[in-house]
XYZ file of C-alpha atoms in Angstrom:
566
model
C 5.278 -23.147 19.446
C 6.063 -26.445 18.133
C 3.639 -28.288 19.307
C 0.970 -25.816 17.661
C 2.696 -26.964 14.294
C 1.513 -30.950 15.323
C -1.935 -29.905 16.053
C -5.149 -31.391 15.003
C -7.314 -28.875 12.259
C -9.792 -27.918 14.800
C -13.114 -28.667 13.795
C -14.989 -25.194 12.619
C -18.130 -24.698 13.156
C -19.137 -22.226 11.879
C -20.598 -19.160 14.434
C -23.960 -17.852 12.478
C -24.380 -14.669 15.145
C -20.714 -13.296 12.883
C -20.996 -14.563 10.003
C -24.200 -12.965 9.682
C -23.242 -9.483 11.022
C -20.616 -9.991 8.741
C -22.392 -10.200 5.914
C -24.622 -7.623 6.783
C -22.056 -5.395 6.616
C -20.338 -6.087 3.814
C -23.803 -5.468 2.093
C -23.705 -2.944 3.365
C -20.659 -1.569 2.499
C -21.858 -2.618 -0.768
C -24.413 -0.899 -1.931
C -22.117 2.405 -0.473
C -19.968 1.344 -3.107
C -22.295 1.791 -5.859
C -23.921 4.584 -4.582
C -20.671 6.419 -5.146
C -21.110 7.213 -8.728
C -23.403 9.373 -7.310
C -21.213 11.138 -4.293
C -19.824 14.467 -4.869
C -19.465 14.188 -9.016
C -17.519 16.752 -10.403
C -18.504 19.835 -12.873
C -16.865 18.661 -16.043
C -18.954 17.756 -18.535
C -18.370 13.887 -19.277
C -18.484 12.951 -16.165
C -16.555 9.565 -15.081
C -15.664 8.821 -18.462
C -12.276 10.500 -17.215
C -9.260 9.682 -15.013
C -9.753 13.237 -13.124
C -13.502 12.144 -11.846
C -12.999 8.339 -12.326
C -9.640 7.741 -11.286
C -8.313 10.416 -9.085
C -12.289 11.146 -7.709
C -12.041 14.551 -9.321
C -9.460 16.184 -7.097
C -12.206 17.369 -4.766
C -11.954 16.012 -2.071
C -10.822 17.624 1.007
C -9.259 17.463 4.737
C -12.362 14.505 6.461
C -12.374 12.706 3.173
C -9.246 12.396 2.518
C -8.129 11.461 6.075
C -10.464 8.526 5.621
C -9.188 7.964 2.101
C -5.810 7.802 3.024
C -6.230 6.035 6.652
C -7.709 3.629 4.354
C -5.015 3.155 1.776
C -2.182 3.024 4.130
C -3.531 0.997 7.137
C -4.200 -1.976 4.775
C -6.315 -5.672 5.454
C -3.091 -7.041 5.651
C -1.493 -5.094 7.881
C -4.277 -5.209 10.566
C -3.814 -8.665 10.238
C 0.195 -9.127 9.322
C 1.796 -6.287 12.738
C 0.334 -8.024 15.182
C 1.619 -11.897 13.854
C 4.154 -10.940 13.523
C 4.272 -10.193 17.326
C 2.816 -13.462 18.531
C 5.388 -15.381 15.933
C 8.424 -13.190 16.053
C 8.131 -9.674 18.376
C 9.138 -6.405 18.142
C 11.481 -6.181 14.915
C 9.174 -8.251 12.495
C 6.543 -6.361 13.919
C 6.458 -3.362 15.802
C 8.769 -1.474 13.158
C 5.773 -0.424 11.166
C 5.033 1.367 13.911
C 7.998 3.822 14.121
C 7.923 3.803 10.337
C 4.533 5.264 10.076
C 6.100 8.345 12.259
C 8.615 8.559 10.287
C 6.373 8.748 7.245
C 4.118 12.315 7.975
C 7.318 14.188 8.056
C 7.626 12.827 4.829
C 4.088 13.470 3.097
C 4.408 17.228 4.651
C 7.474 17.994 2.366
C 7.516 16.001 0.072
C 3.586 15.464 -0.996
C 2.930 18.772 -1.125
C 4.961 20.101 -3.192
C 4.069 17.228 -6.103
C 0.357 17.792 -5.424
C 0.764 21.274 -6.926
C 2.868 20.532 -9.969
C 0.286 17.701 -10.926
C -2.586 20.121 -10.862
C -0.464 22.222 -12.896
C -0.071 20.184 -15.563
C -2.429 17.595 -14.763
C -0.166 14.761 -13.871
C -2.186 11.919 -13.188
C 0.421 9.487 -12.282
C 3.773 9.261 -10.757
C 5.428 8.215 -13.665
C 3.371 11.590 -15.796
C 5.277 13.712 -13.288
C 8.549 11.798 -14.183
C 8.475 12.565 -17.885
C 7.171 15.439 -17.928
C 9.793 16.282 -15.626
C 12.679 14.379 -17.198
C 11.251 15.168 -20.517
C 11.935 10.326 -21.482
C 9.597 8.431 -22.028
C 11.597 5.435 -21.012
C 11.935 6.770 -17.611
C 8.139 6.895 -17.353
C 7.948 3.954 -18.954
C 10.188 2.194 -16.062
C 8.736 4.050 -13.132
C 5.392 3.306 -14.252
C 6.198 -0.606 -14.925
C 7.637 -1.152 -11.400
C 4.478 0.596 -9.720
C 2.468 -1.491 -11.765
C 4.157 -4.848 -10.585
C 5.468 -3.348 -6.885
C 0.894 -3.079 -6.744
C -0.007 -6.765 -7.758
C 1.040 -8.785 -4.865
C -0.095 -5.429 -2.465
C -3.397 -6.852 -4.047
C -2.957 -10.085 -3.556
C -2.167 -9.615 0.563
C -5.415 -8.505 0.897
C -6.954 -10.858 0.025
C -4.937 -12.883 2.553
C -7.057 -10.977 4.550
C -10.442 -11.791 4.013
C -9.180 -15.357 3.651
C -8.128 -14.888 7.080
C -11.854 -13.728 7.892
C -13.593 -16.613 6.683
C -11.392 -19.200 7.668
C -12.036 -18.247 11.607
C -15.383 -17.988 10.564
C -15.053 -21.276 9.238
C -16.942 -20.669 5.280
C -13.735 -22.073 3.240
C -13.068 -24.856 4.405
C -14.578 -27.672 2.309
C -12.746 -30.577 0.051
C -14.429 -28.766 -3.223
C -11.941 -26.423 -4.596
C -14.704 -24.123 -5.877
C -16.995 -24.221 -2.934
C -13.997 -23.099 -0.643
C -12.801 -20.448 -2.606
C -16.549 -18.725 -3.278
C -16.821 -16.421 -0.469
C -14.077 -15.035 -1.878
C -15.163 -14.769 -5.534
C -17.948 -12.622 -4.235
C -16.109 -10.530 -2.233
C -13.546 -9.511 -4.920
C -16.728 -9.500 -7.746
C -18.695 -7.083 -5.417
C -15.346 -5.038 -5.302
C -14.646 -5.144 -9.214
C -18.202 -4.308 -9.739
C -18.308 -1.262 -7.575
C -15.202 0.047 -8.179
C -16.255 -0.100 -12.025
C -18.785 1.884 -11.448
C -17.944 4.640 -9.430
C -14.402 5.034 -9.351
C -11.915 6.055 -6.260
C -15.420 7.444 -4.581
C -16.334 4.241 -3.970
C -13.465 3.039 -1.476
C -13.438 6.857 -0.597
C -16.996 7.011 1.203
C -16.095 2.901 2.162
C -13.266 4.010 3.900
C -14.501 6.059 6.523
C -17.506 3.113 7.248
C -14.200 0.612 7.389
C -12.184 2.885 9.728
C -15.039 3.928 12.211
C -15.648 0.293 13.023
C -11.091 0.003 13.145
C -11.396 2.160 15.865
C -14.267 0.928 17.511
C -12.640 -2.702 17.575
C -9.328 -2.154 17.975
C -10.335 0.484 21.779
C -12.663 -2.083 22.950
C -9.956 -5.020 22.376
C -7.077 -2.765 24.064
C -9.602 -1.666 26.507
C -11.156 -5.535 27.514
C -8.426 -7.841 26.517
C -5.484 -6.640 29.384
C -7.948 -6.326 32.586
C -9.670 -9.788 31.521
C -6.187 -10.979 31.408
C -4.290 -9.573 34.155
C -3.120 -6.694 32.774
C 0.035 -5.604 30.620
C 2.425 -7.052 33.084
C 1.725 -10.622 32.414
C 0.709 -10.209 28.944
C 4.755 -9.420 28.461
C 6.092 -11.437 30.431
C 4.170 -14.538 28.992
C 5.038 -12.251 25.459
C 8.968 -13.146 26.744
C 8.717 -16.546 27.752
C 7.177 -17.791 24.499
C 9.723 -15.572 22.257
C 12.951 -16.383 24.411
C 12.263 -19.832 23.476
C 15.026 -21.239 21.646
C 13.303 -21.867 18.000
C 14.070 -25.803 16.805
C 14.266 -25.100 13.221
C 17.508 -22.230 13.595
C 19.150 -23.005 17.583
C 18.363 -19.549 18.899
C 15.586 -17.400 20.130
C 11.774 -16.958 18.979
C 11.864 -13.984 18.490
C 12.407 -11.104 21.517
C 9.956 -8.535 22.820
C 12.388 -5.663 22.648
C 15.132 -5.553 19.896
C 18.540 -6.248 20.534
C 21.470 -4.996 20.287
C 22.390 -6.709 17.044
C 18.639 -6.218 15.517
C 19.138 -2.111 16.010
C 20.816 -1.439 11.898
C 17.659 -3.839 11.111
C 15.210 -2.072 13.039
C 15.918 1.461 11.366
C 16.927 0.707 8.342
C 13.475 -1.600 8.198
C 11.294 1.911 9.538
C 13.246 4.434 7.429
C 13.586 2.309 4.009
C 9.462 1.269 4.395
C 8.630 4.883 5.855
C 10.655 5.721 1.919
C 9.072 3.603 -0.025
C 5.019 3.822 0.946
C 4.545 6.616 -0.824
C 5.943 5.600 -3.894
C 3.674 3.556 -4.084
C 0.901 4.746 -6.821
C -2.119 3.553 -4.700
C -0.844 6.290 -2.025
C 0.365 8.567 -5.129
C -2.709 8.611 -6.148
C -4.753 9.578 -2.258
C -2.208 12.607 -2.526
C -3.357 13.756 -6.044
C -7.440 13.125 -5.543
C -6.880 15.841 -2.758
C -8.471 19.256 -3.291
C -5.557 21.548 -2.301
C -1.897 21.174 -1.171
C -2.778 22.221 2.757
C -4.871 19.259 2.412
C -1.736 17.235 2.321
C -0.243 19.147 4.723
C -3.041 18.713 7.941
C -3.344 15.487 6.545
C -0.277 14.827 7.744
C -0.129 16.475 11.077
C -3.526 13.768 12.131
C -2.583 10.649 10.485
C -0.390 10.045 13.245
C -3.293 9.033 15.129
C -3.328 6.009 12.971
C 0.031 5.159 14.189
C -0.903 4.964 18.215
C -4.179 2.788 16.627
C -1.618 0.747 14.766
C 0.733 0.694 18.131
C -2.223 -0.623 20.137
C -3.252 -2.742 17.055
C 0.629 -4.613 17.275
C 0.194 -5.365 21.375
C -3.127 -7.625 20.425
C -0.105 -9.680 19.355
C 1.254 -10.192 22.366
C -2.018 -10.515 24.136
C -2.873 -13.496 21.881
C -0.065 -14.923 23.211
C -1.128 -14.356 26.989
C -4.333 -15.694 25.682
C -3.111 -19.086 24.450
C -5.239 -18.251 20.862
C -4.309 -21.080 18.393
C -3.861 -20.235 15.111
C -4.779 -23.123 13.526
C -5.290 -23.635 9.910
C -8.203 -25.860 8.398
C -4.640 -28.236 7.224
C -3.616 -28.588 10.551
C -0.540 -26.090 10.304
C 0.103 -22.567 12.568
C -0.794 -19.939 10.359
C -0.419 -16.723 12.301
C -2.410 -14.288 10.059
C -5.403 -15.573 11.570
C -3.554 -14.785 15.087
C -6.278 -11.637 15.402
C -8.988 -12.249 13.457
C -8.890 -15.895 16.282
C -8.003 -13.811 19.210
C -11.464 -11.402 19.244
C -13.758 -15.205 18.112
C -12.225 -16.690 21.065
C -12.735 -13.632 24.061
C -15.691 -11.569 22.289
C -19.154 -12.103 21.698
C -20.099 -12.920 18.224
C -21.637 -10.869 17.745
C -18.841 -8.181 18.778
C -16.330 -10.354 17.051
C -18.280 -9.859 13.168
C -18.045 -6.605 13.860
C -14.465 -6.400 14.492
C -13.998 -9.511 11.178
C -16.165 -7.047 9.318
C -13.562 -4.495 9.996
C -11.069 -6.277 8.621
C -12.975 -7.628 5.206
C -13.940 -3.713 4.444
C -9.944 -3.053 5.239
C -9.005 -5.684 2.140
C -11.459 -3.554 -0.264
C -11.084 -0.173 0.553
C -7.519 -0.282 -0.547
C -7.338 -3.329 -2.819
C -9.828 -1.084 -5.029
C -7.621 1.931 -5.017
C -4.662 0.407 -5.915
C -6.096 -1.585 -8.595
C -7.139 1.781 -9.864
C -3.787 3.100 -9.411
C -2.372 0.127 -11.503
C -4.311 1.017 -13.817
C -4.087 4.081 -13.936
C -0.583 3.786 -15.131
C -1.420 1.561 -17.908
C -2.888 3.611 -19.244
C -1.501 6.789 -19.140
C 2.561 5.633 -19.506
C 1.619 2.618 -21.710
C -1.510 2.734 -23.925
C -1.080 6.812 -24.470
C 2.610 6.229 -24.520
C 2.941 3.693 -25.914
C 0.070 2.760 -27.545
C -1.939 5.131 -28.851
C -0.286 8.598 -28.864
C -3.725 10.242 -29.962
C -6.450 8.278 -27.073
C -9.582 10.622 -25.638
C -10.394 10.704 -22.347
C -13.338 9.005 -22.567
C -11.398 6.046 -24.469
C -8.496 6.382 -21.179
C -11.227 5.354 -18.631
C -13.070 2.887 -20.357
C -9.231 1.043 -20.577
C -8.443 2.382 -17.593
C -11.874 0.842 -16.351
C -11.756 -2.976 -18.058
C -7.462 -2.690 -16.607
C -9.186 -2.263 -13.409
C -10.590 -5.889 -13.517
C -7.679 -7.673 -14.869
C -5.909 -6.205 -12.432
C -8.275 -7.763 -9.394
C -8.981 -10.765 -11.474
C -4.831 -11.162 -11.964
C -4.937 -11.015 -7.562
C -7.402 -13.187 -6.862
C -5.885 -15.947 -9.314
C -2.490 -15.555 -7.497
C -4.291 -16.033 -3.865
C -6.104 -18.831 -4.878
C -3.657 -20.766 -7.120
C -0.735 -20.078 -4.739
C 0.134 -20.132 -1.249
C -0.040 -17.041 1.029
C 3.281 -17.162 1.756
C 4.614 -16.765 -2.126
C 2.133 -13.270 -1.767
C 3.904 -12.233 1.249
C 7.599 -12.888 -0.177
C 6.805 -11.275 -2.739
C 5.189 -8.075 -1.006
C 8.380 -7.856 0.529
C 9.849 -7.975 -3.308
C 7.727 -5.376 -4.456
C 8.735 -2.822 -1.089
C 12.813 -2.992 -2.880
C 11.764 -2.911 -6.021
C 9.377 0.392 -5.232
C 12.651 2.231 -3.368
C 14.608 2.536 -6.405
C 11.957 5.299 -8.035
C 12.482 7.150 -4.778
C 15.592 9.456 -6.687
C 13.915 9.148 -9.997
C 10.295 11.066 -8.459
C 11.430 12.949 -5.366
C 14.580 14.853 -6.657
C 12.593 15.223 -9.346
C 10.685 17.181 -7.094
C 13.202 19.634 -6.025
C 16.597 19.990 -8.987
C 16.670 18.989 -12.189
C 20.210 18.057 -12.005
C 20.337 13.713 -12.294
C 20.779 12.689 -16.374
C 17.489 10.570 -16.749
C 19.661 8.073 -18.415
C 21.318 8.211 -15.284
C 18.059 7.579 -13.412
C 17.135 4.722 -15.599
C 20.532 3.235 -15.222
C 20.782 3.318 -10.784
C 16.774 2.168 -11.092
C 18.020 -0.861 -12.548
C 20.954 -1.630 -10.530
C 19.117 -0.774 -7.133
C 16.253 -3.298 -8.795
C 18.757 -6.385 -9.902
C 20.930 -5.567 -6.526
C 17.785 -5.642 -4.104
C 16.123 -9.325 -5.702
C 19.113 -11.216 -6.744
C 19.985 -10.524 -2.612
C 16.523 -10.814 -1.360
C 16.616 -14.333 -3.254
C 19.964 -15.689 -1.074
C 17.362 -15.400 2.045
C 15.757 -17.981 2.905
C 13.548 -18.884 5.876
C 15.219 -21.501 8.473
C 11.815 -23.230 8.813
C 10.248 -23.388 5.116
C 13.199 -23.281 2.890
C 12.182 -20.928 0.419
C 14.035 -18.930 -1.239
C 12.852 -14.716 -1.244
C 12.151 -15.590 2.574
C 13.099 -11.819 4.076
C 14.007 -8.843 3.764
C 17.093 -8.127 5.551
C 20.905 -9.255 4.922
C 24.539 -7.664 5.356
C 25.129 -4.869 3.424
C 28.699 -4.667 1.051
C 31.829 -4.325 3.205
C 29.957 -3.720 6.577
C 28.161 -6.529 7.181
C 26.001 -5.698 9.381
C 22.424 -6.951 8.896
C 20.077 -4.170 7.427
C 16.771 -3.727 5.125
C 18.419 -5.275 1.353
C 16.064 -2.749 0.929
C 18.150 1.082 1.542
C 20.690 -0.605 0.292
C 19.609 -1.636 -3.623
C 18.382 2.349 -2.676
C 21.593 3.501 -1.572
C 24.096 1.680 -4.968
C 21.566 3.191 -6.824
C 21.843 6.718 -5.393
C 25.150 6.366 -5.742
C 25.136 4.868 -9.518
C 23.301 8.025 -10.746
C 25.044 10.598 -9.363
C 28.532 8.808 -11.041
C 26.832 7.964 -14.142
C 25.633 11.868 -14.256
C 28.704 13.714 -13.731
C 30.035 11.390 -16.821
C 27.483 12.356 -18.940
C 27.056 16.209 -18.815
C 31.167 16.039 -18.686
C 30.355 13.564 -22.167
C 27.060 16.546 -23.274
C 24.779 13.537 -23.698
C 21.631 15.356 -24.463
C 19.362 14.869 -21.612
C 15.245 15.119 -22.220
C 13.164 18.620 -21.817
C 11.723 19.661 -18.648
C 7.465 20.892 -18.823
C 7.665 22.237 -15.593
C 9.184 25.709 -14.228
C 9.953 26.448 -10.400
C 6.881 27.910 -9.977
C 4.492 24.558 -10.276
C 5.880 23.740 -7.029
C 4.592 26.078 -5.024
C 0.559 26.423 -6.693
C -2.753 25.746 -4.888
C -6.041 25.192 -5.199
C -6.368 29.099 -6.285
C -3.928 29.300 -8.889
C -5.928 30.381 -11.411
C -3.052 27.525 -13.896
C -4.813 25.228 -11.674
C -8.634 26.552 -11.660
C -8.540 26.589 -15.460
C -7.170 23.236 -15.794
C -9.648 21.484 -13.622
C -12.282 23.491 -14.165
C -11.630 21.664 -17.690
C -10.361 18.583 -16.797
C -6.735 17.261 -17.440
C -7.696 14.720 -20.630
C -8.864 17.842 -22.420
C -5.242 19.232 -22.193
C -3.718 17.967 -26.365
C -1.023 15.142 -25.026
C 2.176 15.849 -24.807
C 5.014 14.531 -27.001
C 8.018 13.302 -24.968
C 10.994 12.132 -26.565
C 11.414 8.547 -26.474
C 14.404 8.575 -24.791
């Protein structure tokens, strides 16, 4: 690897065939996105002028659409770029943990998200902050959840742009000296994304997700069969990976990585997997996909079959080791090694141009789906839990939808400026920090699905402690190569000294503070908010009379619930 660090920038002639395939597929997907505005239109008379219709797709997606939507939402372009890149760079600890964490994830989805679906559909909740506000009767706690969700989602959107940028780089596009022309293809891609998301709302990424997932499955299945046969089998591949990763990294004086996690890495490995699983469905875009489904059983059926994506992710991760054996050189336009280019370069080097174009288009389209859902989820949080709760309490359904559409444009524009103006390592570091932050919403959301025991002020204090600790400790982690702060998400746990995922340590502190302060506040008889939900709300399904009545007229037709300012 040290030899590659001094490599000259490769001459990157544009691969006309691969580029043509990518453009054709991208245009077809864009047309599909605009047509989605007329797909599965609900019966609500206001059409897409309500958050139920624009931001949740009419809450009517069935099992098949949900499977593709959640798959496209959770397994993003950056997932397909970053996981094999981590395997290529340092091996299993930083790369393969994504596979067990997605396995751990689905029992969490099966148990928790069905309950969230039920109470949200009975009360017309659009966001997780809506639920928290209704459960605890506190606009302050609702605001905390909303702001955390928005801030944690922004770098996640930016990372989807990193995926598109990697595709454009290996295709030979965007490497010129003119800064504007260099970023023009990326700008065009996100202008199109913004346009069809504004027009069709959640229906656009739901429909496009079908195309994206089929392309990804095709590319990965062909690659995992053909490439090992071409390079001497998995024995030779793992041998090459072991040789590369066991070599000493001159920057640290330690082995570059490991093919299998070593004993000293076990705690880091399992806490990272567990914490990531707990955090993923706290992200607002994940919950948006859940709330868009037709019934709670739709969620449970998907929790059973979505692990097929985990199998595909495992195959994809192994492509990082395949790239080592293939001698793939992911050299960026500036001559530096960029591991994010490993998978696109692997396909371009070892497949006919037309098939490489299909695979690269799958990655590019794979960025559009989650980016659209994330921007919708973030804008819904702003509209419902900041604009409606604090700025305009009497906002009608049409104005809420209008504000959400405009904010979704601003969110995407902000992510675009971030990627163009800053190096991608900043986006990666902030996304790692975002995972730590979003995990601190777990106690309020998940505990609220089962109990009303916690005091809302205790949850606010616990959240603040978790956020503060996680941010400070993450800042102290320095990348040994770049010497930049926020260089990782693993640090020694207090008192134990064992390296673990920072998010888990912050979560434990959050939970302890919330529990202790709840006992104190209860003992002092400090007033608590009013719970707007009932026990029966958490088991309601699509044919529940209250759910049917609410969805027949649209949730935004309800008079707004007045929450106390606490």
